[in-house]
């Protein structure tokens, strides 16, 4: 069987993939934090815009 990996090859491959998975997991965590920060900023902007519109009597913003 030419395509059979040795135990050492499997271990090396698994170790490499494990490292790649850890890097990907870290990148996903950072991306989620960035998205949460952007959503929070958008929400705060909406609150401020709504309050300013209410203070000025603008009926166009709900």
PDB file of N, CA and C in Angstrom:
ATOM      1  N   UNK A   1       0.837  -1.180   0.000  1.00  0.00           N
ATOM      2  CA  UNK A   1       0.000   0.000   0.000  1.00  0.00           C
ATOM      3  C   UNK A   1       0.885   1.248   0.000  1.00  0.00           C
ATOM      4  N   UNK A   2       0.903   1.920  -1.092  1.00  0.00           N
ATOM      5  CA  UNK A   2       1.785   3.071  -1.263  1.00  0.00           C
ATOM      6  C   UNK A   2       1.266   4.305  -0.527  1.00  0.00           C
ATOM      7  N   UNK A   3      -0.033   4.378  -0.262  1.00  0.00           N
ATOM      8  CA  UNK A   3      -0.618   5.573   0.344  1.00  0.00           C
ATOM      9  C   UNK A   3      -0.749   5.494   1.865  1.00  0.00           C
ATOM     10  N   UNK A   4      -0.224   4.448   2.456  1.00  0.00           N
ATOM     11  CA  UNK A   4      -0.322   4.280   3.906  1.00  0.00           C
ATOM     12  C   UNK A   4       0.743   5.119   4.590  1.00  0.00           C
ATOM     13  N   UNK A   5       0.323   5.927   5.546  1.00  0.00           N
ATOM     14  CA  UNK A   5       1.267   6.737   6.306  1.00  0.00           C
ATOM     15  C   UNK A   5       1.775   5.951   7.500  1.00  0.00           C
ATOM     16  N   UNK A   6       3.007   6.187   7.848  1.00  0.00           N
ATOM     17  CA  UNK A   6       3.552   5.545   9.041  1.00  0.00           C
ATOM     18  C   UNK A   6       2.999   6.254  10.273  1.00  0.00           C
ATOM     19  N   UNK A   7       3.168   5.607  11.417  1.00  0.00           N
ATOM     20  CA  UNK A   7       2.687   6.208  12.665  1.00  0.00           C
ATOM     21  C   UNK A   7       3.361   7.563  12.895  1.00  0.00           C
ATOM     22  N   UNK A   8       4.626   7.671  12.588  1.00  0.00           N
ATOM     23  CA  UNK A   8       5.344   8.937  12.766  1.00  0.00           C
ATOM     24  C   UNK A   8       4.768  10.005  11.842  1.00  0.00           C
ATOM     25  N   UNK A   9       4.452   9.629  10.599  1.00  0.00           N
ATOM     26  CA  UNK A   9       3.867  10.578   9.657  1.00  0.00           C
ATOM     27  C   UNK A   9       2.495  11.049  10.141  1.00  0.00           C
ATOM     28  N   UNK A  10       1.698  10.111  10.655  1.00  0.00           N
ATOM     29  CA  UNK A  10       0.378  10.485  11.187  1.00  0.00           C
ATOM     30  C   UNK A  10       0.514  11.446  12.355  1.00  0.00           C
ATOM     31  N   UNK A  11       1.485  11.160  13.236  1.00  0.00           N
ATOM     32  CA  UNK A  11       1.697  12.011  14.402  1.00  0.00           C
ATOM     33  C   UNK A  11       2.129  13.413  13.973  1.00  0.00           C
ATOM     34  N   UNK A  12       3.030  13.486  13.001  1.00  0.00           N
ATOM     35  CA  UNK A  12       3.490  14.789  12.500  1.00  0.00           C
ATOM     36  C   UNK A  12       2.346  15.551  11.852  1.00  0.00           C
ATOM     37  N   UNK A  13       1.576  14.839  11.066  1.00  0.00           N
ATOM     38  CA  UNK A  13       0.430  15.469  10.389  1.00  0.00           C
ATOM     39  C   UNK A  13      -0.594  15.987  11.402  1.00  0.00           C
ATOM     40  N   UNK A  14      -0.893  15.181  12.402  1.00  0.00           N
ATOM     41  CA  UNK A  14      -1.855  15.575  13.438  1.00  0.00           C
ATOM     42  C   UNK A  14      -1.344  16.775  14.225  1.00  0.00           C
ATOM     43  N   UNK A  15      -0.060  16.789  14.507  1.00  0.00           N
ATOM     44  CA  UNK A  15       0.539  17.898  15.248  1.00  0.00           C
ATOM     45  C   UNK A  15       0.452  19.198  14.432  1.00  0.00           C
ATOM     46  N   UNK A  16       0.742  19.103  13.167  1.00  0.00           N
ATOM     47  CA  UNK A  16       0.658  20.268  12.282  1.00  0.00           C
ATOM     48  C   UNK A  16      -0.768  20.779  12.189  1.00  0.00           C
ATOM     49  N   UNK A  17      -1.705  19.864  12.001  1.00  0.00           N
ATOM     50  CA  UNK A  17      -3.108  20.263  11.907  1.00  0.00           C
ATOM     51  C   UNK A  17      -3.612  20.840  13.216  1.00  0.00           C
ATOM     52  N   UNK A  18      -3.138  20.297  14.325  1.00  0.00           N
ATOM     53  CA  UNK A  18      -3.522  20.831  15.635  1.00  0.00           C
ATOM     54  C   UNK A  18      -3.083  22.286  15.783  1.00  0.00           C
ATOM     55  N   UNK A  19      -1.865  22.583  15.345  1.00  0.00           N
ATOM     56  CA  UNK A  19      -1.369  23.957  15.385  1.00  0.00           C
ATOM     57  C   UNK A  19      -2.179  24.871  14.487  1.00  0.00           C
ATOM     58  N   UNK A  20      -2.530  24.381  13.311  1.00  0.00           N
ATOM     59  CA  UNK A  20      -3.341  25.173  12.376  1.00  0.00           C
ATOM     60  C   UNK A  20      -4.726  25.447  12.958  1.00  0.00           C
ATOM     61  N   UNK A  21      -5.292  24.456  13.619  1.00  0.00           N
ATOM     62  CA  UNK A  21      -6.611  24.618  14.237  1.00  0.00           C
ATOM     63  C   UNK A  21      -6.553  25.655  15.353  1.00  0.00           C
ATOM     64  N   UNK A  22      -5.487  25.633  16.146  1.00  0.00           N
ATOM     65  CA  UNK A  22      -5.337  26.622  17.220  1.00  0.00           C
ATOM     66  C   UNK A  22      -5.219  28.035  16.646  1.00  0.00           C
ATOM     67  N   UNK A  23      -4.471  28.194  15.558  1.00  0.00           N
ATOM     68  CA  UNK A  23      -4.337  29.507  14.921  1.00  0.00           C
ATOM     69  C   UNK A  23      -5.681  29.979  14.372  1.00  0.00           C
ATOM     70  N   UNK A  24      -6.398  29.072  13.736  1.00  0.00           N
ATOM     71  CA  UNK A  24      -7.704  29.409  13.177  1.00  0.00           C
ATOM     72  C   UNK A  24      -8.681  29.783  14.292  1.00  0.00           C
ATOM     73  N   UNK A  25      -8.649  29.049  15.391  1.00  0.00           N
ATOM     74  CA  UNK A  25      -9.525  29.343  16.528  1.00  0.00           C
ATOM     75  C   UNK A  25      -9.232  30.731  17.099  1.00  0.00           C
ATOM     76  N   UNK A  26      -7.960  31.065  17.208  1.00  0.00           N
ATOM     77  CA  UNK A  26      -7.579  32.383  17.721  1.00  0.00           C
ATOM     78  C   UNK A  26      -8.060  33.479  16.776  1.00  0.00           C
ATOM     79  N   UNK A  27      -7.924  33.255  15.479  1.00  0.00           N
ATOM     80  CA  UNK A  27      -8.370  34.243  14.491  1.00  0.00           C
ATOM     81  C   UNK A  27      -9.888  34.423  14.553  1.00  0.00           C
ATOM     82  N   UNK A  28     -10.609  33.343  14.728  1.00  0.00           N
ATOM     83  CA  UNK A  28     -12.074  33.415  14.831  1.00  0.00           C
ATOM     84  C   UNK A  28     -12.477  34.185  16.084  1.00  0.00           C
ATOM     85  N   UNK A  29     -11.795  33.919  17.205  1.00  0.00           N
ATOM     86  CA  UNK A  29     -12.088  34.652  18.442  1.00  0.00           C
ATOM     87  C   UNK A  29     -11.864  36.150  18.262  1.00  0.00           C
ATOM     88  N   UNK A  30     -10.733  36.524  17.629  1.00  0.00           N
ATOM     89  CA  UNK A  30     -10.453  37.946  17.386  1.00  0.00           C
ATOM     90  C   UNK A  30     -11.514  38.561  16.476  1.00  0.00           C
ATOM     91  N   UNK A  31     -11.894  37.844  15.426  1.00  0.00           N
ATOM     92  CA  UNK A  31     -12.914  38.357  14.506  1.00  0.00           C
ATOM     93  C   UNK A  31     -14.246  38.561  15.214  1.00  0.00           C
ATOM     94  N   UNK A  32     -14.604  37.625  16.089  1.00  0.00           N
ATOM     95  CA  UNK A  32     -15.855  37.766  16.841  1.00  0.00           C
ATOM     96  C   UNK A  32     -15.808  38.987  17.754  1.00  0.00           C
ATOM     97  N   UNK A  33     -14.666  39.234  18.377  1.00  0.00           N
ATOM     98  CA  UNK A  33     -14.518  40.402  19.244  1.00  0.00           C
ATOM     99  C   UNK A  33     -14.638  41.696  18.438  1.00  0.00           C
ATOM    100  N   UNK A  34     -14.037  41.716  17.258  1.00  0.00           N
ATOM    101  CA  UNK A  34     -14.128  42.899  16.397  1.00  0.00           C
ATOM    102  C   UNK A  34     -15.577  43.125  15.975  1.00  0.00           C
ATOM    103  N   UNK A  35     -16.267  42.066  15.571  1.00  0.00           N
ATOM    104  CA  UNK A  35     -17.668  42.200  15.172  1.00  0.00           C
ATOM    105  C   UNK A  35     -18.531  42.691  16.338  1.00  0.00           C
ATOM    106  N   UNK A  36     -18.283  42.178  17.525  1.00  0.00           N
ATOM    107  CA  UNK A  36     -19.039  42.623  18.693  1.00  0.00           C
ATOM    108  C   UNK A  36     -18.777  44.106  18.963  1.00  0.00           C
ATOM    109  N   UNK A  37     -17.545  44.548  18.803  1.00  0.00           N
ATOM    110  CA  UNK A  37     -17.214  45.953  19.013  1.00  0.00           C
ATOM    111  C   UNK A  37     -17.895  46.837  17.975  1.00  0.00           C
ATOM    112  N   UNK A  38     -17.915  46.396  16.732  1.00  0.00           N
ATOM    113  CA  UNK A  38     -18.572  47.162  15.672  1.00  0.00           C
ATOM    114  C   UNK A  38     -20.070  47.242  15.933  1.00  0.00           C
ATOM    115  N   UNK A  39     -20.677  46.126  16.314  1.00  0.00           N
ATOM    116  CA  UNK A  39     -22.110  46.138  16.624  1.00  0.00           C
ATOM    117  C   UNK A  39     -22.422  47.078  17.787  1.00  0.00           C
ATOM    118  N   UNK A  40     -21.576  47.061  18.805  1.00  0.00           N
ATOM    119  CA  UNK A  40     -21.779  47.949  19.949  1.00  0.00           C
ATOM    120  C   UNK A  40     -21.658  49.410  19.525  1.00  0.00           C
ATOM    121  N   UNK A  41     -20.680  49.710  18.679  1.00  0.00           N
ATOM    122  CA  UNK A  41     -20.508  51.084  18.203  1.00  0.00           C
ATOM    123  C   UNK A  41     -21.715  51.515  17.369  1.00  0.00           C
ATOM    124  N   UNK A  42     -22.216  50.634  16.522  1.00  0.00           N
ATOM    125  CA  UNK A  42     -23.402  50.954  15.728  1.00  0.00           C
ATOM    126  C   UNK A  42     -24.613  51.196  16.623  1.00  0.00           C
ATOM    127  N   UNK A  43     -24.751  50.371  17.628  1.00  0.00           N
ATOM    128  CA  UNK A  43     -25.880  50.521  18.551  1.00  0.00           C
ATOM    129  C   UNK A  43     -25.802  51.861  19.283  1.00  0.00           C
ATOM    130  N   UNK A  44     -24.609  52.195  19.759  1.00  0.00           N
ATOM    131  CA  UNK A  44     -24.433  53.472  20.457  1.00  0.00           C
ATOM    132  C   UNK A  44     -24.698  54.647  19.516  1.00  0.00           C
ATOM    133  N   UNK A  45     -24.262  54.519  18.270  1.00  0.00           N
ATOM    134  CA  UNK A  45     -24.521  55.574  17.282  1.00  0.00           C
ATOM    135  C   UNK A  45     -26.014  55.748  17.059  1.00  0.00           C
ATOM    136  N   UNK A  46     -26.736  54.641  16.981  1.00  0.00           N
ATOM    137  CA  UNK A  46     -28.187  54.707  16.803  1.00  0.00           C
ATOM    138  C   UNK A  46     -28.850  55.381  18.007  1.00  0.00           C
ATOM    139  N   UNK A  47     -28.378  55.065  19.206  1.00  0.00           N
ATOM    140  CA  UNK A  47     -28.944  55.672  20.417  1.00  0.00           C
ATOM    141  C   UNK A  47     -28.722  57.185  20.392  1.00  0.00           C
ATOM    142  N   UNK A  48     -27.496  57.594  20.096  1.00  0.00           N
ATOM    143  CA  UNK A  48     -27.169  59.024  20.077  1.00  0.00           C
ATOM    144  C   UNK A  48     -27.970  59.730  18.992  1.00  0.00           C
ATOM    145  N   UNK A  49     -28.063  59.135  17.802  1.00  0.00           N
ATOM    146  CA  UNK A  49     -28.804  59.737  16.694  1.00  0.00           C
ATOM    147  C   UNK A  49     -30.276  59.888  17.062  1.00  0.00           C
ATOM    148  N   UNK A  50     -30.829  58.859  17.671  1.00  0.00           N
ATOM    149  CA  UNK A  50     -32.235  58.906  18.070  1.00  0.00           C
ATOM    150  C   UNK A  50     -32.460  59.988  19.122  1.00  0.00           C
ATOM    151  N   UNK A  51     -31.581  60.080  20.089  1.00  0.00           N
ATOM    152  CA  UNK A  51     -31.719  61.106  21.142  1.00  0.00           C
ATOM    153  C   UNK A  51     -31.572  62.510  20.572  1.00  0.00           C
ATOM    154  N   UNK A  52     -30.609  62.670  19.660  1.00  0.00           N
ATOM    155  CA  UNK A  52     -30.417  63.991  19.062  1.00  0.00           C
ATOM    156  C   UNK A  52     -31.633  64.380  18.226  1.00  0.00           C
ATOM    157  N   UNK A  53     -32.189  63.423  17.502  1.00  0.00           N
ATOM    158  CA  UNK A  53     -33.364  63.690  16.683  1.00  0.00           C
ATOM    159  C   UNK A  53     -34.560  64.037  17.557  1.00  0.00           C
ATOM    160  N   UNK A  54     -34.688  63.337  18.669  1.00  0.00           N
ATOM    161  CA  UNK A  54     -35.786  63.593  19.610  1.00  0.00           C
ATOM    162  C   UNK A  54     -35.623  64.973  20.243  1.00  0.00           C
ATOM    163  N   UNK A  55     -34.393  65.323  20.589  1.00  0.00           N
ATOM    164  CA  UNK A  55     -34.115  66.614  21.198  1.00  0.00           C
ATOM    165  C   UNK A  55     -34.415  67.770  20.247  1.00  0.00           C
ATOM    166  N   UNK A  56     -34.225  67.536  18.954  1.00  0.00           N
ATOM    167  CA  UNK A  56     -34.449  68.575  17.954  1.00  0.00           C
ATOM    168  C   UNK A  56     -35.839  68.514  17.339  1.00  0.00           C
ATOM    169  N   UNK A  57     -36.644  67.580  17.784  1.00  0.00           N
ATOM    170  CA  UNK A  57     -38.016  67.465  17.283  1.00  0.00           C
ATOM    171  C   UNK A  57     -38.110  66.895  15.886  1.00  0.00           C
ATOM    172  N   UNK A  58     -37.101  66.143  15.443  1.00  0.00           N
ATOM    173  CA  UNK A  58     -37.116  65.536  14.106  1.00  0.00           C
ATOM    174  C   UNK A  58     -37.986  64.295  14.140  1.00  0.00           C
ATOM    175  N   UNK A  59     -39.028  64.275  13.372  1.00  0.00           N
ATOM    176  CA  UNK A  59     -39.941  63.131  13.357  1.00  0.00           C
ATOM    177  C   UNK A  59     -39.561  62.117  12.301  1.00  0.00           C
ATOM    178  N   UNK A  60     -38.510  62.351  11.537  1.00  0.00           N
ATOM    179  CA  UNK A  60     -38.122  61.421  10.465  1.00  0.00           C
ATOM    180  C   UNK A  60     -37.464  60.177  11.024  1.00  0.00           C
ATOM    181  N   UNK A  61     -36.855  60.251  12.189  1.00  0.00           N
ATOM    182  CA  UNK A  61     -36.181  59.095  12.794  1.00  0.00           C
ATOM    183  C   UNK A  61     -37.133  58.463  13.789  1.00  0.00           C
ATOM    184  N   UNK A  62     -37.301  57.154  13.687  1.00  0.00           N
ATOM    185  CA  UNK A  62     -38.215  56.482  14.607  1.00  0.00           C
ATOM    186  C   UNK A  62     -37.507  55.963  15.816  1.00  0.00           C
TER     187      UNK A  62
END
